[in-house]
CSV table of C-alpha atoms and ligand atoms in Angstrom, one decimal:
chain,number,residue,atom,x,y,z
Y,6,UNK,CA,-13.7,-21.0,-71.7
Y,7,UNK,CA,-13.2,-22.8,-68.0
Y,8,UNK,CA,-16.6,-22.1,-66.6
Y,9,UNK,CA,-17.3,-25.5,-66.1
Y,10,UNK,CA,-13.8,-26.3,-63.8
Y,11,UNK,CA,-15.1,-28.2,-60.6
Y,12,UNK,CA,-14.1,-27.3,-57.2
Y,13,UNK,CA,-11.2,-29.5,-56.2
Y,14,UNK,CA,-11.1,-30.1,-52.7
Y,15,UNK,CA,-8.2,-33.0,-53.1
Y,16,UNK,CA,-5.5,-33.0,-50.9
Y,17,UNK,CA,-2.9,-33.2,-53.4
Y,18,UNK,CA,-2.5,-33.0,-56.9
Y,19,UNK,CA,-4.9,-30.0,-56.2
Y,20,UNK,CA,-6.2,-27.0,-57.8
Y,21,UNK,CA,-3.5,-24.6,-59.5
Y,22,UNK,CA,-5.0,-20.6,-59.8
Y,23,UNK,CA,-6.6,-20.6,-63.2
Y,24,UNK,CA,-4.8,-17.4,-64.3
Y,25,UNK,CA,-1.3,-19.6,-63.9
Y,26,UNK,CA,-3.1,-22.4,-66.2
Y,27,UNK,CA,-4.6,-20.1,-68.9
Y,28,UNK,CA,-1.1,-18.4,-69.2
Y,29,UNK,CA,0.7,-21.4,-69.4
Y,30,UNK,CA,-1.8,-22.8,-72.1
Y,31,UNK,CA,-1.2,-19.4,-74.3
Y,32,UNK,CA,2.3,-20.4,-73.8
Y,33,UNK,CA,2.2,-24.1,-74.4
Y,34,UNK,CA,3.7,-24.3,-78.2
Y,35,UNK,CA,5.2,-21.4,-78.1
Y,36,UNK,CA,7.0,-19.7,-74.8
Y,37,UNK,CA,7.0,-16.3,-74.9
Y,38,UNK,CA,7.7,-16.4,-78.4
Y,39,UNK,CA,11.1,-18.6,-78.6
Y,40,UNK,CA,9.4,-21.1,-81.0
Y,41,UNK,CA,9.3,-24.0,-78.5
Y,42,UNK,CA,7.8,-25.1,-75.7
Y,43,UNK,CA,9.2,-25.4,-72.0
Y,44,UNK,CA,8.5,-28.9,-72.4
Y,45,UNK,CA,10.9,-29.2,-75.3
Y,46,UNK,CA,13.4,-26.9,-74.8
Y,47,UNK,CA,16.9,-27.5,-73.2
Y,48,UNK,CA,17.5,-26.8,-69.6
Y,49,UNK,CA,20.6,-25.5,-70.4
Y,50,UNK,CA,19.1,-23.0,-72.7
Y,51,UNK,CA,19.0,-19.6,-71.5
Y,52,UNK,CA,14.8,-19.1,-71.4
Y,53,UNK,CA,15.2,-22.2,-69.1
Y,54,UNK,CA,18.0,-20.4,-67.3
Y,55,UNK,CA,15.7,-17.2,-66.4
Y,56,UNK,CA,13.1,-19.6,-65.6
Y,57,UNK,CA,14.9,-21.6,-62.7
Y,58,UNK,CA,16.6,-18.5,-61.6
Y,59,UNK,CA,13.7,-16.2,-61.5
Y,60,UNK,CA,11.8,-19.4,-59.5
Y,61,UNK,CA,14.8,-19.6,-57.2
Y,62,UNK,CA,14.7,-15.8,-56.4
Y,63,UNK,CA,11.2,-15.2,-55.9
Y,64,UNK,CA,10.8,-18.1,-53.6
Y,65,UNK,CA,13.6,-16.7,-51.6
Y,66,UNK,CA,12.1,-13.4,-51.3
Y,67,UNK,CA,8.6,-14.7,-50.5
Y,68,UNK,CA,9.6,-17.1,-47.9
Y,69,UNK,CA,12.5,-14.3,-47.0
Y,70,UNK,CA,15.1,-17.1,-47.2
Y,71,UNK,CA,18.5,-16.1,-45.5
Y,72,UNK,CA,22.2,-16.4,-48.0
Y,73,UNK,CA,23.2,-18.9,-45.8
Y,74,UNK,CA,20.7,-21.6,-46.9
Y,75,UNK,CA,20.9,-23.2,-50.7
Y,76,UNK,CA,17.0,-24.0,-52.5
Y,77,UNK,CA,17.6,-26.6,-54.8
Y,78,UNK,CA,14.6,-27.8,-56.5
Y,79,UNK,CA,14.7,-31.9,-56.4
Y,80,UNK,CA,12.3,-34.7,-57.9
Y,81,UNK,CA,11.1,-38.1,-56.0
Y,82,UNK,CA,8.6,-36.1,-54.1
Y,83,UNK,CA,8.3,-35.3,-50.6
Y,84,UNK,CA,8.6,-39.1,-50.2
Y,85,UNK,CA,12.6,-39.3,-51.6
Y,86,UNK,CA,13.1,-36.8,-48.7
Y,87,UNK,CA,12.5,-39.1,-46.4
Y,88,UNK,CA,15.5,-41.3,-47.5
Y,89,UNK,CA,17.8,-38.3,-48.2
Y,90,UNK,CA,17.3,-36.3,-44.8
Y,91,UNK,CA,19.0,-39.2,-43.0
Y,92,UNK,CA,21.1,-40.2,-45.7
Y,93,UNK,CA,23.0,-36.8,-45.5
Y,94,UNK,CA,22.1,-35.5,-41.9
Y,95,UNK,CA,23.0,-38.3,-39.7
Y,96,UNK,CA,26.5,-37.0,-40.3
Y,97,UNK,CA,27.8,-37.4,-36.5
Y,98,UNK,CA,26.4,-39.6,-33.9
Y,99,UNK,CA,24.1,-41.1,-36.5
Y,100,UNK,CA,21.1,-40.5,-34.4
Y,101,UNK,CA,17.9,-38.5,-35.2
Y,102,UNK,CA,14.7,-37.7,-33.0
Y,103,UNK,CA,11.1,-38.3,-34.6
Y,104,UNK,CA,8.0,-36.7,-33.6
Y,105,UNK,CA,5.4,-39.3,-35.1
Y,106,UNK,CA,2.2,-36.7,-35.9
Y,107,UNK,CA,0.4,-39.0,-39.1
Y,108,UNK,CA,1.1,-41.2,-41.7
Y,109,UNK,CA,3.7,-39.1,-43.6
Y,110,UNK,CA,6.0,-38.6,-40.1
Y,111,UNK,CA,5.5,-42.1,-39.8
Y,112,UNK,CA,6.8,-43.2,-43.2
Y,113,UNK,CA,9.8,-40.8,-42.6
Y,114,UNK,CA,10.4,-42.6,-38.9
Y,115,UNK,CA,10.4,-45.8,-40.8
Y,116,UNK,CA,12.7,-45.0,-43.7
Y,117,UNK,CA,15.3,-43.3,-41.3
Y,118,UNK,CA,15.4,-46.5,-39.2
Y,119,UNK,CA,17.3,-47.9,-41.9
Y,120,UNK,CA,20.0,-45.8,-41.9
Y,121,UNK,CA,20.5,-45.2,-38.3
Y,122,UNK,CA,19.6,-44.5,-34.5
Y,123,UNK,CA,16.3,-43.6,-35.1
Y,124,UNK,CA,14.2,-42.5,-31.9
Y,125,UNK,CA,10.4,-41.3,-31.1
Y,126,UNK,CA,10.4,-38.8,-28.9
Y,127,UNK,CA,6.4,-38.0,-29.0
Y,128,UNK,CA,3.7,-39.2,-31.3
Y,129,UNK,CA,-0.4,-38.7,-30.9
Y,130,UNK,CA,-1.1,-42.4,-32.6
Y,131,UNK,CA,-3.0,-43.6,-29.6
Y,132,UNK,CA,-5.6,-40.9,-30.5
Y,133,UNK,CA,-5.3,-41.6,-34.1
Y,134,UNK,CA,-3.3,-38.2,-34.4
Y,135,UNK,CA,-5.9,-36.0,-33.6
Y,136,UNK,CA,-3.9,-33.0,-32.4
Y,137,UNK,CA,-0.1,-32.1,-32.2
Y,138,UNK,CA,2.3,-33.6,-29.2
Y,139,UNK,CA,4.0,-32.0,-27.1
Y,140,UNK,CA,7.6,-32.3,-26.6
Y,141,UNK,CA,10.4,-30.0,-24.8
Y,142,UNK,CA,14.4,-29.6,-25.7
Y,143,UNK,CA,15.0,-32.2,-22.8
Y,144,UNK,CA,13.0,-34.9,-24.7
Y,145,UNK,CA,15.9,-34.3,-27.5
Y,146,UNK,CA,19.2,-36.6,-27.0
Y,147,UNK,CA,21.8,-33.9,-26.6
Y,148,UNK,CA,24.0,-35.7,-29.4
Y,149,UNK,CA,21.1,-36.3,-31.9
Y,150,UNK,CA,21.9,-35.0,-35.3
Y,151,UNK,CA,18.7,-33.3,-36.2
Y,152,UNK,CA,14.8,-33.5,-35.2
Y,153,UNK,CA,12.2,-34.3,-37.5
Y,154,UNK,CA,8.7,-32.8,-37.6
Y,155,UNK,CA,6.0,-33.3,-40.4
Y,156,UNK,CA,4.7,-29.2,-40.0
Y,157,UNK,CA,1.2,-29.6,-41.3
Y,158,UNK,CA,-0.6,-33.2,-41.8
Y,159,UNK,CA,-2.4,-33.6,-44.6
Y,160,UNK,CA,-4.5,-36.5,-43.5
Y,161,UNK,CA,-5.3,-35.7,-39.9
Y,162,UNK,CA,-5.5,-31.9,-40.5
Y,163,UNK,CA,-3.3,-31.1,-37.8
Y,164,UNK,CA,-0.3,-27.9,-37.6
Y,165,UNK,CA,2.2,-26.8,-35.4
Y,166,UNK,CA,0.6,-23.5,-34.1
Y,167,UNK,CA,4.5,-22.5,-33.3
Y,168,UNK,CA,8.2,-23.8,-34.2
Y,169,UNK,CA,9.3,-26.4,-31.8
Y,170,UNK,CA,12.3,-25.1,-30.1
Y,171,UNK,CA,15.2,-27.6,-30.3
Y,172,UNK,CA,18.4,-25.3,-29.3
Y,173,UNK,CA,21.0,-25.8,-31.4
Y,174,UNK,CA,19.9,-29.1,-33.1
Y,175,UNK,CA,19.0,-28.9,-36.5
Y,176,UNK,CA,15.3,-29.3,-36.8
Y,177,UNK,CA,14.0,-30.6,-40.3
Y,178,UNK,CA,10.5,-30.0,-41.3
Y,179,UNK,CA,8.4,-31.6,-43.8
Y,180,UNK,CA,6.2,-28.9,-45.0
Y,181,UNK,CA,4.6,-30.6,-48.4
Y,182,UNK,CA,1.1,-29.0,-47.7
Y,183,UNK,CA,1.3,-25.6,-45.6
Y,184,UNK,CA,4.4,-24.2,-47.4
Y,185,UNK,CA,3.7,-20.7,-48.8
Y,186,UNK,CA,0.7,-20.7,-46.8
Y,187,UNK,CA,2.4,-19.1,-43.5
Y,188,UNK,CA,5.2,-16.7,-43.0
Y,189,UNK,CA,7.8,-18.4,-41.5
Y,190,UNK,CA,11.5,-18.0,-40.4
Y,191,UNK,CA,13.3,-20.3,-42.1
Y,192,UNK,CA,16.3,-19.3,-39.8
Y,193,UNK,CA,14.8,-21.5,-37.1
Y,194,UNK,CA,15.2,-24.6,-39.2
Y,195,UNK,CA,18.0,-26.6,-40.7
Y,196,UNK,CA,15.9,-27.7,-43.8
Y,197,UNK,CA,12.7,-27.4,-45.0
Y,198,UNK,CA,11.1,-29.6,-48.1
Y,199,UNK,CA,7.8,-29.7,-49.7
Y,200,UNK,CA,7.0,-31.7,-52.6
Y,201,UNK,CA,5.0,-29.3,-55.1
Y,202,UNK,CA,1.6,-30.8,-56.1
Y,203,UNK,CA,-0.3,-29.7,-52.8
Y,204,UNK,CA,0.4,-26.0,-52.5
Y,205,UNK,CA,2.5,-24.9,-55.6
Y,206,UNK,CA,2.7,-26.4,-59.0
Y,207,UNK,CA,2.6,-30.1,-60.6
Y,208,UNK,CA,3.7,-32.8,-59.2
Y,209,UNK,CA,7.4,-33.6,-60.0
Y,210,UNK,CA,9.0,-30.9,-58.2
Y,211,UNK,CA,10.5,-30.9,-54.5
Y,212,UNK,CA,11.6,-27.8,-52.6
Y,213,UNK,CA,14.7,-28.5,-50.4
Y,214,UNK,CA,16.0,-25.3,-48.7
Y,215,UNK,CA,18.9,-26.2,-46.8
Y,216,UNK,CA,21.5,-24.5,-44.5
Y,217,UNK,CA,24.8,-24.9,-46.1
Y,218,UNK,CA,26.5,-25.8,-43.0
Y,219,UNK,CA,24.7,-28.9,-43.2
Y,220,UNK,CA,25.6,-30.0,-46.8
Y,221,UNK,CA,28.3,-32.3,-47.6
Y,222,UNK,CA,28.0,-35.1,-44.8
Y,223,UNK,CA,26.8,-37.8,-47.2
Y,224,UNK,CA,28.4,-41.0,-46.9
Y,225,UNK,CA,31.0,-41.5,-50.3
Y,226,UNK,CA,28.7,-44.8,-51.0
Y,227,UNK,CA,25.2,-42.7,-50.7
Y,228,UNK,CA,23.9,-42.4,-54.7
Y,229,UNK,CA,25.2,-39.1,-56.5
Y,230,UNK,CA,21.8,-38.2,-57.0
Y,231,UNK,CA,20.6,-38.1,-53.0
Y,232,UNK,CA,23.5,-35.9,-51.9
Y,233,UNK,CA,22.5,-32.8,-51.3
Y,234,UNK,CA,26.1,-31.5,-52.1
Y,235,UNK,CA,25.9,-32.2,-55.7
Y,236,UNK,CA,22.3,-30.6,-56.4
Y,237,UNK,CA,23.9,-27.2,-54.5
Y,238,UNK,CA,27.3,-27.3,-56.1
Y,239,UNK,CA,25.3,-27.6,-59.9
Y,240,UNK,CA,22.2,-24.8,-58.9
Y,241,UNK,CA,19.9,-27.7,-59.3
Y,242,UNK,CA,21.5,-28.7,-62.8
Y,243,UNK,CA,23.3,-31.8,-61.9
Y,244,UNK,CA,20.9,-33.9,-64.2
Y,245,UNK,CA,17.9,-32.7,-66.1
Y,246,UNK,CA,15.6,-30.9,-63.4
Y,247,UNK,CA,12.0,-31.2,-64.1
Y,248,UNK,CA,11.3,-28.0,-66.3
Y,249,UNK,CA,7.8,-27.9,-66.7
Y,250,UNK,CA,7.3,-28.3,-63.0
Y,251,UNK,CA,9.5,-25.6,-62.5
Y,252,UNK,CA,8.5,-23.3,-64.9
Y,253,UNK,CA,5.0,-23.6,-63.2
Y,254,UNK,CA,5.8,-23.2,-59.9
Y,255,UNK,CA,7.8,-20.1,-60.7
Y,256,UNK,CA,4.5,-18.9,-62.4
Y,257,UNK,CA,3.2,-19.5,-59.1
Y,258,UNK,CA,5.4,-18.0,-57.5
Y,259,UNK,CA,5.5,-14.7,-59.5
Y,260,UNK,CA,1.4,-14.2,-58.8
Y,261,UNK,CA,1.9,-14.8,-55.0
Y,262,UNK,CA,4.1,-11.8,-55.3
Y,263,UNK,CA,2.4,-10.1,-57.3
Y,264,UNK,CA,-0.9,-10.5,-55.0
Y,265,UNK,CA,0.6,-9.1,-51.9
Y,266,UNK,CA,2.9,-12.0,-50.7
Y,267,UNK,CA,2.9,-14.9,-48.2
Y,268,UNK,CA,1.0,-12.4,-45.8
Y,269,UNK,CA,-1.6,-11.8,-48.5
Y,270,UNK,CA,-2.0,-15.9,-48.9
Y,271,UNK,CA,-2.0,-16.2,-45.0
Y,272,UNK,CA,-4.6,-13.9,-44.8
Y,273,UNK,CA,-6.9,-15.8,-47.2
Y,274,UNK,CA,-6.5,-18.5,-46.1
Y,275,UNK,CA,-7.6,-18.0,-42.0
Y,276,UNK,CA,-10.5,-16.3,-43.5
Y,277,UNK,CA,-11.5,-19.7,-45.5
Y,278,UNK,CA,-10.7,-21.9,-42.8
Y,279,UNK,CA,-12.6,-20.0,-39.9
Y,280,UNK,CA,-15.3,-19.4,-42.2
Y,281,UNK,CA,-15.6,-23.4,-42.4
Y,282,UNK,CA,-14.6,-24.6,-39.2
Y,283,UNK,CA,-17.2,-22.2,-37.3
Y,284,UNK,CA,-19.9,-23.1,-39.6
Y,285,UNK,CA,-18.7,-27.2,-38.5
Y,286,UNK,CA,-18.4,-26.6,-34.9
Y,287,UNK,CA,-22.1,-24.8,-34.9
Y,288,UNK,CA,-23.5,-27.7,-37.0
Y,289,UNK,CA,-25.5,-30.6,-35.5
Y,290,UNK,CA,-24.3,-33.2,-38.2
Y,291,UNK,CA,-20.6,-32.2,-38.5
Y,292,UNK,CA,-17.7,-32.4,-36.2
Y,293,UNK,CA,-13.8,-31.8,-36.7
Y,294,UNK,CA,-11.9,-34.4,-34.5
Y,295,UNK,CA,-9.3,-32.2,-34.1
Y,296,UNK,CA,-7.7,-30.4,-31.0
Y,297,UNK,CA,-8.7,-26.7,-31.8
Y,298,UNK,CA,-5.7,-25.5,-31.2
Y,299,UNK,CA,-3.9,-27.7,-33.6
Y,300,UNK,CA,-6.1,-27.2,-36.3
Y,301,UNK,CA,-4.8,-26.9,-40.0
Y,302,UNK,CA,-5.7,-24.0,-42.6
Y,303,UNK,CA,-4.9,-26.0,-45.0
Y,304,UNK,CA,-6.7,-29.4,-44.3
Y,305,UNK,CA,-10.3,-29.4,-42.9
Y,306,UNK,CA,-11.3,-32.9,-41.7
Y,307,UNK,CA,-14.8,-33.6,-40.8
Y,308,UNK,CA,-17.3,-36.5,-40.0
Y,309,UNK,CA,-20.9,-37.4,-39.4
Y,310,UNK,CA,-20.2,-40.3,-37.3
Y,311,UNK,CA,-22.0,-42.2,-40.0
Y,312,UNK,CA,-20.1,-44.4,-42.6
Y,313,UNK,CA,-22.8,-44.3,-45.2
Y,314,UNK,CA,-24.0,-40.5,-45.0
Y,315,UNK,CA,-20.3,-39.7,-45.4
Y,316,UNK,CA,-20.3,-41.5,-48.4
Y,317,UNK,CA,-23.7,-40.2,-49.4
Y,318,UNK,CA,-21.9,-36.8,-48.7
Y,319,UNK,CA,-19.4,-37.1,-50.9
Y,320,UNK,CA,-21.2,-38.5,-54.0
Y,321,UNK,CA,-23.7,-35.6,-53.7
Y,322,UNK,CA,-21.0,-32.8,-53.5
Y,323,UNK,CA,-19.5,-34.1,-56.4
Y,324,UNK,CA,-22.7,-33.9,-58.8
Y,325,UNK,CA,-22.7,-31.0,-57.9
Y,326,UNK,CA,-19.1,-29.9,-59.1
Y,327,UNK,CA,-17.1,-30.0,-55.3
Y,328,UNK,CA,-14.6,-33.5,-55.8
Y,329,UNK,CA,-12.4,-35.1,-53.7
Y,330,UNK,CA,-14.0,-34.6,-50.5
Y,331,UNK,CA,-13.7,-38.0,-49.0
Y,332,UNK,CA,-11.3,-38.2,-46.0
Y,333,UNK,CA,-8.1,-40.4,-46.8
Y,334,UNK,CA,-8.6,-44.2,-46.8
Y,335,UNK,CA,-7.3,-44.7,-43.5
Y,336,UNK,CA,-9.2,-42.3,-41.9
Y,337,UNK,CA,-13.2,-41.9,-43.6
Y,338,UNK,CA,-15.3,-39.3,-43.3
Y,339,UNK,CA,-14.9,-36.0,-45.0
Y,340,UNK,CA,-11.2,-33.4,-45.9
Y,341,UNK,CA,-11.9,-30.6,-47.3
Y,342,UNK,CA,-8.4,-29.6,-48.9
Y,343,UNK,CA,-8.1,-25.9,-48.9
Y,344,UNK,CA,-5.0,-24.7,-50.0
Y,345,UNK,CA,-4.1,-21.4,-51.6
Y,346,UNK,CA,-5.5,-21.6,-54.8
Y,347,UNK,CA,-8.8,-22.6,-53.6
Y,348,UNK,CA,-11.5,-19.4,-54.2
Y,349,UNK,CA,-13.7,-18.3,-51.3
Y,350,UNK,CA,-16.2,-18.6,-53.4
Y,351,UNK,CA,-15.6,-22.5,-52.8
Y,352,UNK,CA,-15.7,-22.4,-49.4
Y,353,UNK,CA,-18.7,-20.6,-49.2
Y,354,UNK,CA,-20.4,-23.3,-52.4
Y,355,UNK,CA,-19.1,-25.9,-49.9
Y,356,UNK,CA,-20.8,-24.8,-46.3
Y,357,UNK,CA,-24.0,-24.1,-48.8
Y,358,UNK,CA,-23.9,-27.8,-49.7
Y,359,UNK,CA,-23.3,-28.5,-46.3
Y,360,UNK,CA,-26.0,-26.7,-44.8
Y,361,UNK,CA,-28.2,-28.5,-47.4
Y,362,UNK,CA,-27.4,-31.9,-46.7
Y,363,UNK,CA,-27.6,-31.3,-43.2
Y,364,UNK,CA,-30.9,-29.8,-43.2
Y,365,UNK,CA,-32.0,-33.0,-45.8
Y,366,UNK,CA,-30.2,-35.5,-43.2
Y,367,UNK,CA,-31.4,-35.2,-39.9
S,462,LIG,C1,1.7,-35.5,-50.0
S,462,LIG,C2,2.9,-35.4,-48.9
S,462,LIG,C3,3.8,-36.2,-49.0
S,462,LIG,C4,4.2,-37.3,-49.9
S,462,LIG,O1,4.5,-36.7,-51.3
S,462,LIG,P1,4.8,-37.2,-52.8
S,462,LIG,O2,5.4,-35.8,-53.4
S,462,LIG,O3,3.6,-37.5,-53.1
S,462,LIG,O4,6.1,-38.1,-52.3
S,462,LIG,C5,4.7,-36.1,-48.0
S,462,LIG,N1,4.7,-35.2,-46.7
S,462,LIG,C6,3.1,-34.7,-46.6
S,462,LIG,C7,3.4,-34.1,-45.6
S,462,LIG,C8,2.4,-34.6,-47.9
S,462,LIG,O5,1.6,-34.0,-47.9
């Protein structure tokens, strides 16, 4: 069973651990003997109550989330957070400072501009987002309500190698494509969010981790669903949550917990990424355009410098069972997304293919 699966290098939705999929399949029609599927059961049932409570407890343990933070499981993807963040966190001066490191950060910035006085304090757009721009505390407006960063830039393959220091001003981070790939000091952030479909589970569920003192500031005109307070007060059960997505994410959390936690994930992710970058750097054909110190562990971007050759690469890799290696439509080239669920075997197979392709296309 399942021995004809491909290695999916997509930036998202992306691979899930096969053991989680097989286990979910075994429980699909009759979840743990309760006589129905998680897709059918009431979100108020005892069974689902345990699923969502365990998911939250395990995520809290994995990320070492402090007591004074709420964990919310919402809908609307990472994208809805581009609006929810300003609608809830522009609570005093209505000013916020953004760091623009790629398309997702830029979209978040543009969305926030609808709601307040938003400024870009650093950007790497002039260099096609090939590095993480530096900024210091002095660049932040002292009365800013928050500072916003995208921690891992899925499209351009960059990642913060240290948490920016914003002093007392809450730091908001989009971790959609790197959550659970590294140990993070959550207490350094005011809010962290992540859409599930990159590194956690199926699309449809978004994780929000928010410090309690930042909850409760949405204007009364803000739609009820977009107020963090309603979800915090109702333990993510204000309305029907995305039950099946939460269930699968919960199974992924259990698996990570049982295989050494986030530290073990990180170690494996570093090994995979280092191997791939090392090969790219020594090869004559491929180049990684990203500044070395800012390279992402999750999204490895590379090019041959020849658009037609890039296309040939993607097509031939696909024929060998390695799919979705094309770069984002805005940047071209190739991108290998190697999230937690991508085994080393997939990276080894990719490197073998890259060597063969290089030899054949000198
Ligand atoms: C994919 C992605 C998003 C958008 O996620 P959706 O769930 O499709 O809305 C936002 N930010 C980052 C960093 C992403 O990788």
